[in-house]
Structures are given as structure tokens and as C-alpha cells.
Short mmCIF file of C-alpha atoms in Angstrom, two decimals:
data_model
loop_
_atom_site.label_atom_id
_atom_site.label_comp_id
_atom_site.label_asym_id
_atom_site.label_seq_id
_atom_site.Cartn_x
_atom_site.Cartn_y
_atom_site.Cartn_z
CA MET A 1 7.91 236.33 -1.73
CA LEU A 2 6.03 239.52 -1.15
CA ARG A 3 2.60 238.12 -0.49
CA PRO A 4 -0.17 240.67 -1.17
CA LEU A 5 -1.61 242.68 1.71
CA CYS A 6 -0.14 241.07 4.80
CA SER A 7 -2.78 240.89 7.43
CA ASP A 8 -0.29 240.45 10.23
CA TRP A 9 2.66 242.87 10.21
CA THR A 10 4.75 240.28 12.02
CA ILE A 11 4.65 238.08 8.93
CA CYS A 12 4.88 241.05 6.52
CA HIS A 13 7.94 242.26 8.36
CA ALA A 14 9.71 238.88 8.39
CA TYR A 15 8.81 237.54 4.98
CA ASP A 16 8.13 240.51 2.78
CA CYS A 17 9.82 243.84 3.60
CA ALA A 18 13.14 242.44 4.80
CA PHE A 19 13.80 240.78 1.43
CA PHE A 20 13.35 244.01 -0.35
CA PHE A 21 15.45 246.09 1.89
CA GLN A 22 18.34 243.63 1.79
CA ARG A 23 18.33 243.58 -1.92
CA ARG A 24 20.56 245.68 -4.34
CA TRP A 25 18.31 245.08 -7.38
CA PRO A 26 15.70 247.75 -8.23
CA MET A 27 12.11 246.89 -7.51
CA ARG A 28 12.20 243.23 -8.37
CA ASN A 29 8.48 243.05 -9.23
CA GLN A 30 7.49 244.76 -5.93
CA ARG A 31 3.97 246.09 -5.66
CA ILE A 32 4.07 249.86 -5.00
CA GLY A 33 1.47 249.70 -2.33
CA GLN A 34 3.41 247.04 -0.42
CA LEU A 35 6.61 248.97 -0.86
CA THR A 36 5.04 252.14 0.54
CA ARG A 37 3.62 250.24 3.50
CA CYS A 38 6.89 248.40 4.29
CA SER A 39 8.96 251.64 3.91
CA ALA A 40 6.86 253.30 6.64
CA LEU A 41 7.13 250.40 9.08
CA TYR A 42 10.41 248.70 8.45
CA GLN A 43 13.20 249.33 10.85
CA PRO A 44 16.53 247.89 9.68
CA GLY A 45 18.15 245.52 12.12
CA THR A 46 14.95 244.93 14.18
CA CYS A 47 12.56 242.16 14.28
CA SER A 48 9.69 241.97 16.76
CA GLY A 49 7.83 239.13 15.24
CA HIS A 50 6.01 236.37 17.19
CA SER A 51 5.31 233.06 15.68
CA PRO A 52 1.66 232.06 15.43
CA ASN A 53 2.80 228.40 15.37
CA PRO A 54 4.12 227.10 18.65
CA GLU A 55 6.33 224.61 16.80
CA VAL A 56 8.12 227.50 15.04
CA PRO A 57 10.18 229.74 17.40
CA ASP A 58 9.97 233.50 17.04
CA VAL A 59 13.47 233.60 15.54
CA ALA A 60 12.28 231.66 12.51
CA LEU A 61 10.19 234.58 11.64
CA CYS A 62 13.18 236.95 11.23
CA PRO A 63 15.24 235.74 8.31
CA GLU A 64 17.02 239.11 7.89
CA GLN A 65 18.61 238.55 11.31
CA ASP A 66 18.66 234.78 11.84
CA THR A 67 21.70 232.96 10.42
CA GLY A 68 20.74 229.78 12.16
CA GLY A 69 24.04 229.83 14.07
CA TRP A 70 26.00 229.43 10.92
CA GLY A 71 27.34 232.96 11.02
CA LEU A 72 28.39 235.41 8.34
CA ASP A 73 32.19 235.30 8.83
CA SER A 74 34.23 235.57 5.66
CA SER A 75 31.06 236.16 3.57
CA LEU A 76 31.57 237.40 0.03
CA ALA A 77 30.02 240.77 -0.91
CA ASP A 78 29.62 240.56 -4.70
CA GLU A 79 26.19 239.26 -5.54
CA GLY A 80 26.58 240.03 -9.18
CA SER A 81 23.69 241.21 -11.23
CA CYS A 82 20.29 239.49 -11.65
CA ASN A 83 18.92 238.94 -15.15
CA ILE A 84 16.63 235.98 -14.41
CA ASP A 85 12.92 236.38 -14.25
CA ILE A 86 11.55 236.54 -10.69
CA ARG A 87 7.84 235.50 -10.19
CA ASP A 88 5.70 235.70 -7.09
CA ALA A 89 3.63 232.62 -6.27
CA THR A 90 0.50 234.90 -6.48
CA THR A 91 1.36 235.88 -10.07
CA ILE A 92 2.08 232.51 -11.76
CA THR A 93 0.05 229.32 -12.02
CA HIS A 94 1.35 225.88 -12.60
CA ALA A 95 0.06 225.91 -16.15
CA GLN A 96 1.82 229.25 -16.79
CA PHE A 97 5.09 227.80 -15.31
CA LEU A 98 4.91 224.90 -17.69
CA GLU A 99 4.25 227.09 -20.67
CA GLU A 100 6.68 229.87 -20.01
CA TYR A 101 9.60 228.33 -18.09
CA ALA A 102 9.61 224.52 -17.54
CA TYR A 103 11.29 223.67 -20.86
CA THR A 104 12.73 227.02 -21.95
CA LYS A 105 14.53 229.11 -19.36
CA PRO A 106 15.32 229.40 -15.59
CA VAL A 107 13.08 231.34 -13.20
CA ILE A 108 13.18 232.38 -9.59
CA LEU A 109 9.97 231.76 -7.67
CA ARG A 110 8.91 233.38 -4.48
CA GLY A 111 6.46 232.49 -1.82
CA LEU A 112 5.76 228.98 -3.21
CA THR A 113 5.94 227.15 0.16
CA ASP A 114 6.17 227.71 3.82
CA ASN A 115 9.39 226.14 5.11
CA ARG A 116 9.77 227.90 8.55
CA LYS A 117 9.72 224.66 10.36
CA PHE A 118 12.32 223.16 8.14
CA ARG A 119 14.45 226.25 8.42
CA PHE A 120 14.42 225.95 12.17
CA LEU A 121 15.42 222.37 11.99
CA CYS A 122 18.37 223.29 9.74
CA SER A 123 19.90 225.64 12.27
CA LYS A 124 23.40 224.64 13.36
CA PRO A 125 22.38 223.71 16.89
CA SER A 126 19.45 221.59 15.74
CA LEU A 127 21.46 219.67 13.08
CA LEU A 128 24.42 219.08 15.41
CA ARG A 129 21.99 217.91 18.11
CA GLU A 130 20.28 215.38 15.71
CA TYR A 131 23.16 214.29 13.39
CA ARG A 132 26.36 214.90 15.38
CA ASP A 133 27.55 211.30 15.21
CA LYS A 134 26.07 210.51 11.81
CA THR A 135 28.35 209.84 8.78
CA VAL A 136 28.09 212.15 5.84
CA ARG A 137 29.73 211.67 2.49
CA LEU A 138 31.72 214.49 1.00
CA SER A 139 32.66 214.90 -2.64
CA THR A 140 35.34 216.92 -4.31
CA ALA A 141 33.91 220.20 -5.78
CA ASN A 142 34.99 219.77 -9.38
CA THR A 143 32.96 219.14 -12.40
CA HIS A 144 33.29 215.38 -12.24
CA SER A 145 33.46 214.88 -8.49
CA TYR A 146 35.84 211.99 -8.56
CA ARG A 147 36.75 211.53 -4.88
CA LYS A 148 34.44 210.88 -1.93
CA VAL A 149 35.20 210.87 1.84
CA ASP A 150 33.11 209.81 4.68
CA VAL A 151 33.40 211.80 7.96
CA ARG A 152 31.33 212.42 11.07
CA PHE A 153 28.90 215.28 10.68
CA GLU A 154 30.28 217.08 13.63
CA GLU A 155 33.81 216.81 12.26
CA PHE A 156 32.63 218.25 8.89
CA VAL A 157 30.82 221.22 10.60
CA THR A 158 33.68 222.01 13.08
CA LEU A 159 36.77 221.28 11.04
CA LEU A 160 35.95 221.22 7.31
CA LEU A 161 33.20 223.83 6.88
CA THR A 162 35.61 226.69 6.14
CA PRO A 163 35.84 229.53 3.54
CA GLN A 164 37.58 228.63 0.33
CA SER A 165 40.31 230.70 -1.24
CA GLU A 166 40.47 231.58 -4.88
CA ASP A 167 43.50 229.51 -5.64
CA THR A 168 42.20 226.25 -4.12
CA LEU A 169 41.45 223.64 -6.75
CA GLY A 170 38.09 221.96 -6.91
CA SER A 171 39.72 218.59 -6.41
CA ASP A 172 41.15 219.78 -3.06
CA THR A 173 37.75 221.07 -1.78
CA LEU A 174 35.39 218.57 0.09
CA TYR A 175 31.79 219.59 -0.44
CA PHE A 176 28.73 218.22 1.36
CA PHE A 177 25.86 218.03 -1.12
CA GLY A 178 23.86 214.97 -1.99
CA ASP A 179 24.84 211.40 -1.18
CA ASN A 180 22.47 211.68 1.67
CA ASN A 181 21.53 208.75 3.78
CA PHE A 182 17.68 209.03 3.30
CA THR A 183 17.03 206.54 6.17
CA GLU A 184 18.99 208.70 8.71
CA TRP A 185 17.87 212.01 7.33
CA HIS A 186 14.20 211.09 6.70
CA SER A 187 12.87 212.94 9.73
CA LEU A 188 14.46 216.14 8.45
CA PHE A 189 13.42 215.71 4.82
CA GLU A 190 9.80 214.92 5.57
CA LYS A 191 9.51 218.45 7.05
CA TYR A 192 10.52 220.03 3.73
CA ASN A 193 7.75 221.43 1.55
CA ALA A 194 9.15 220.93 -1.99
CA PRO A 195 8.10 223.28 -4.79
CA PRO A 196 4.62 222.26 -5.99
CA TYR A 197 5.10 222.80 -9.65
CA SER A 198 6.06 219.44 -10.96
CA LEU A 199 6.92 218.32 -14.49
CA PRO A 200 4.89 215.64 -16.30
CA ARG A 201 6.24 212.06 -15.86
CA THR A 202 8.89 213.03 -13.34
CA SER A 203 9.27 212.32 -9.56
CA PRO A 204 11.31 214.48 -7.07
CA ALA A 205 14.58 213.41 -5.42
CA TYR A 206 16.24 215.59 -2.70
CA SER A 207 19.91 216.45 -2.27
CA PHE A 208 20.74 218.42 0.82
CA GLY A 209 23.98 220.30 1.46
CA ILE A 210 25.93 222.75 3.62
CA ALA A 211 28.99 224.62 2.36
CA GLY A 212 31.24 227.47 3.38
CA PRO A 213 31.80 230.84 1.77
CA GLY A 214 33.65 230.71 -1.60
CA THR A 215 32.71 227.15 -2.20
CA GLY A 216 30.51 225.98 -5.08
CA VAL A 217 30.36 223.62 -8.04
CA PRO A 218 31.82 224.60 -11.42
CA PHE A 219 29.85 224.33 -14.62
CA HIS A 220 28.00 221.10 -15.23
CA TRP A 221 24.63 219.98 -16.47
CA HIS A 222 21.98 217.40 -15.65
CA GLY A 223 18.23 217.04 -15.56
CA PRO A 224 15.71 219.76 -14.41
CA GLY A 225 15.22 220.76 -10.83
CA TYR A 226 14.91 223.42 -8.13
CA SER A 227 17.38 224.81 -5.73
CA GLU A 228 16.37 226.48 -2.52
CA VAL A 229 18.59 228.21 0.04
CA ILE A 230 17.57 227.71 3.63
CA TYR A 231 20.40 229.90 5.17
CA GLY A 232 22.94 232.04 3.48
CA ARG A 233 23.18 233.16 -0.20
CA LYS A 234 24.00 231.23 -3.34
CA ARG A 235 24.99 232.85 -6.63
CA TRP A 236 23.94 231.02 -9.79
CA LEU A 237 25.28 231.30 -13.26
CA LEU A 238 23.63 229.54 -16.19
CA TYR A 239 23.95 228.98 -19.89
CA PRO A 240 21.43 227.27 -22.29
CA PRO A 241 22.28 223.71 -23.45
CA ASP A 242 23.62 224.97 -26.88
CA GLN A 243 25.95 227.53 -25.38
CA ALA A 244 28.59 225.66 -23.43
CA PRO A 245 30.79 227.98 -21.30
CA GLU A 246 34.52 227.89 -21.42
CA PHE A 247 35.94 226.64 -18.09
CA HIS A 248 38.47 224.38 -16.49
CA PRO A 249 36.71 221.47 -14.81
CA ASN A 250 39.17 221.57 -11.85
CA HIS A 251 38.98 225.39 -11.30
CA THR A 252 36.39 226.55 -8.82
CA THR A 253 33.50 228.83 -9.58
CA LEU A 254 35.20 231.60 -7.48
CA HIS A 255 38.27 231.33 -9.71
CA TRP A 256 36.08 231.55 -12.84
CA ILE A 257 34.22 234.59 -11.59
CA SER A 258 37.54 236.32 -10.78
CA HIS A 259 39.49 235.46 -13.92
CA SER A 260 37.09 234.44 -16.72
CA TYR A 261 33.94 236.41 -16.08
CA PRO A 262 35.47 239.94 -16.42
CA ASN A 263 36.74 239.03 -19.91
CA LEU A 264 33.48 237.63 -21.36
CA GLU A 265 32.09 239.36 -24.32
CA GLU A 266 28.59 240.75 -23.94
CA HIS A 267 27.00 238.09 -26.11
CA ASN A 268 28.63 235.32 -23.96
CA THR A 269 27.62 236.41 -20.50
CA PRO A 270 25.55 234.03 -18.42
CA LEU A 271 22.08 234.28 -17.01
CA GLU A 272 22.72 234.87 -13.28
CA CYS A 273 21.28 235.83 -9.86
CA THR A 274 21.87 235.32 -6.23
CA ILE A 275 19.12 233.60 -4.28
CA ARG A 276 18.35 233.98 -0.60
CA PRO A 277 15.95 232.20 1.89
CA GLY A 278 12.46 232.30 0.57
CA GLU A 279 13.40 232.06 -3.12
CA VAL A 280 13.54 228.91 -5.27
CA LEU A 281 15.48 228.81 -8.51
CA TYR A 282 14.20 226.47 -11.24
CA PHE A 283 16.66 225.27 -14.00
CA PRO A 284 15.49 223.34 -17.09
CA ASP A 285 16.89 220.19 -18.45
CA ARG A 286 20.57 220.15 -19.59
CA TRP A 287 21.18 223.86 -18.77
CA TRP A 288 24.83 224.51 -17.84
CA HIS A 289 25.16 225.95 -14.32
CA ALA A 290 27.70 226.79 -11.78
CA THR A 291 27.16 227.92 -8.14
CA LEU A 292 29.03 230.02 -5.61
CA ASN A 293 28.06 230.21 -1.89
CA LEU A 294 28.54 233.71 -0.63
CA ASP A 295 27.98 232.79 2.95
CA THR A 296 28.02 229.63 4.91
CA SER A 297 24.96 228.25 3.25
CA VAL A 298 22.41 225.46 3.93
CA PHE A 299 20.55 224.46 0.82
CA ILE A 300 18.38 221.73 -0.73
CA SER A 301 17.73 220.82 -4.39
CA THR A 302 14.78 218.91 -5.79
CA PHE A 303 15.77 217.01 -8.87
CA LEU A 304 12.99 216.06 -11.23
CA GLY A 305 13.91 212.66 -12.81
#
């Protein structure tokens, strides 16, 4: 994110500085002037922002504190490294995106859109209030997602949204992502501001999900798209189309990271990074990718078909 020269410290505090101070990676394309300004003003663990928009509560301006009621219990600490390009919206145009990334490699984009309203609507109390009795379809979290189960949204959140252990098979994990009823969820999706950098001759399709710590989807591939985390953190691992990773389709990403990842030779390591709220990861067509939710995470993908 890191917009240049925040005119309002409230916004700077919530959307700029906090992301740097919560990161483990050095600099990440920060501007020195901004870093100095934020260093002088930032107080870890505090947020005194007030929303300039009456439709967006103050808490939505404090992403470093606000978990949306989803909590951080059983979160995983290891974010891994980050070797994917990170570009601020002020430093890349649509034309540059098409030339440098759209067909060649992943990129993480910051500050593309303002989704504060959508973020507030995705809080746990808001979603339960609106969709408590709606039916959601869960899929098994393996490469081919064979089995699907329909449950009430409240049942999923209160009983099934739990941390996943390393020895749990993907076929035994029920994952809420996609298969959304767009009629029932339309009022939520219409508040989402999708990444504006489209690809020629494609149209967007949304897939919305919520998942517990340790869950994720093992390696697979499909067409191009974007992934944005609304709450929580999601670790991404990617390989180009001509470099298929070795993996068991029914083992989870958590198992792969624990058992296969440490033994990879240097030339066979993936591109990877952990994304947080305010960051959007773009993946090109047919790139292999696996995901791991480090916290209870709320997320949305925009597939370009």
C-alpha cells in the first residue's frame, strides 16, 4: 500500500505504517521519507483513527488491530520468505502490468482499491447477522476436490471453522471457498472493489471463502486471477507452468511445507510470499500454486476467464 505523503495521519497510520511495522521483510519498496515519518509517529498496538466515511466504522481504519472478530487463536508463525515482486499502485500502470507481469510472473500489488466497507461487512458479526441461516457449500481441500457438503453458514463458522493439524488429509478437510450462491451473496459482492487491471478478452468471476489456520489448497493450476485477503494472512507458493512441483494430491499444504519444502534443492524452490489485508496477489495462467492460511482468514479471488 504505502500511498505517498499521507495528508491525514489517521489514514497513514492505518493503511501505511502498520503494514511496514508488522512485516519481517526488509524495506519492501518503502520510501525512505515515509519510513522516517512513520517511525516517528507510529506507536505499536495503538490506533487512534477516525473514519472520514460515516458508513465505515473507526475500527475499519485499524487493520493492524482489527481481526473482524475472527481472532488469532492457533495462528501459525512461519510466514516464510518473500521473493515475489511487490508493486505499489502509484508505481505501476495498467500498461506496465500487462507488459511486465500479466503473462509472465506473479506480482503483489498494494493500494489498488479501497475495500474498507467490504472489510467491515466481512467481519464475523456482520456475516453471521446477514447469512446465519444461509446454506454454504464446502469442498474437500485436496487437489481435485471430490466431495462437497452443504451446511448452514452458522454451523460452518461455529463448528467447522477450526485449525487443521499437519496429519489431517485434504480429503478430510472441508473448505469454504467458491461455489457461492451469487443471488444470496450479491449484496456483499457488490461492495467489493475488484483489482482494476484486467486482461484483454476476459471477464471477472468472484470466489469468496473463509478458512481456519493450517488449512489451504495443495498444488493445482487454472486460469489467471487475483487473490486478496480481507482478514488474516495467506501464504502462497507458486511454480511456473513448465516446473510442476512434486506433491501428493491428498496431502495438505501444511504437510508439504513441513516435510517436502525443507528438502528442496535450491533450483527447485517456489516463488512465495505471505499476503495480508491491503495486498492483492496476481497469478498468471496455468501457474502451479498452493495456499496456506496462517490465521483464520477471510479472502476473495477474482478469476479472469
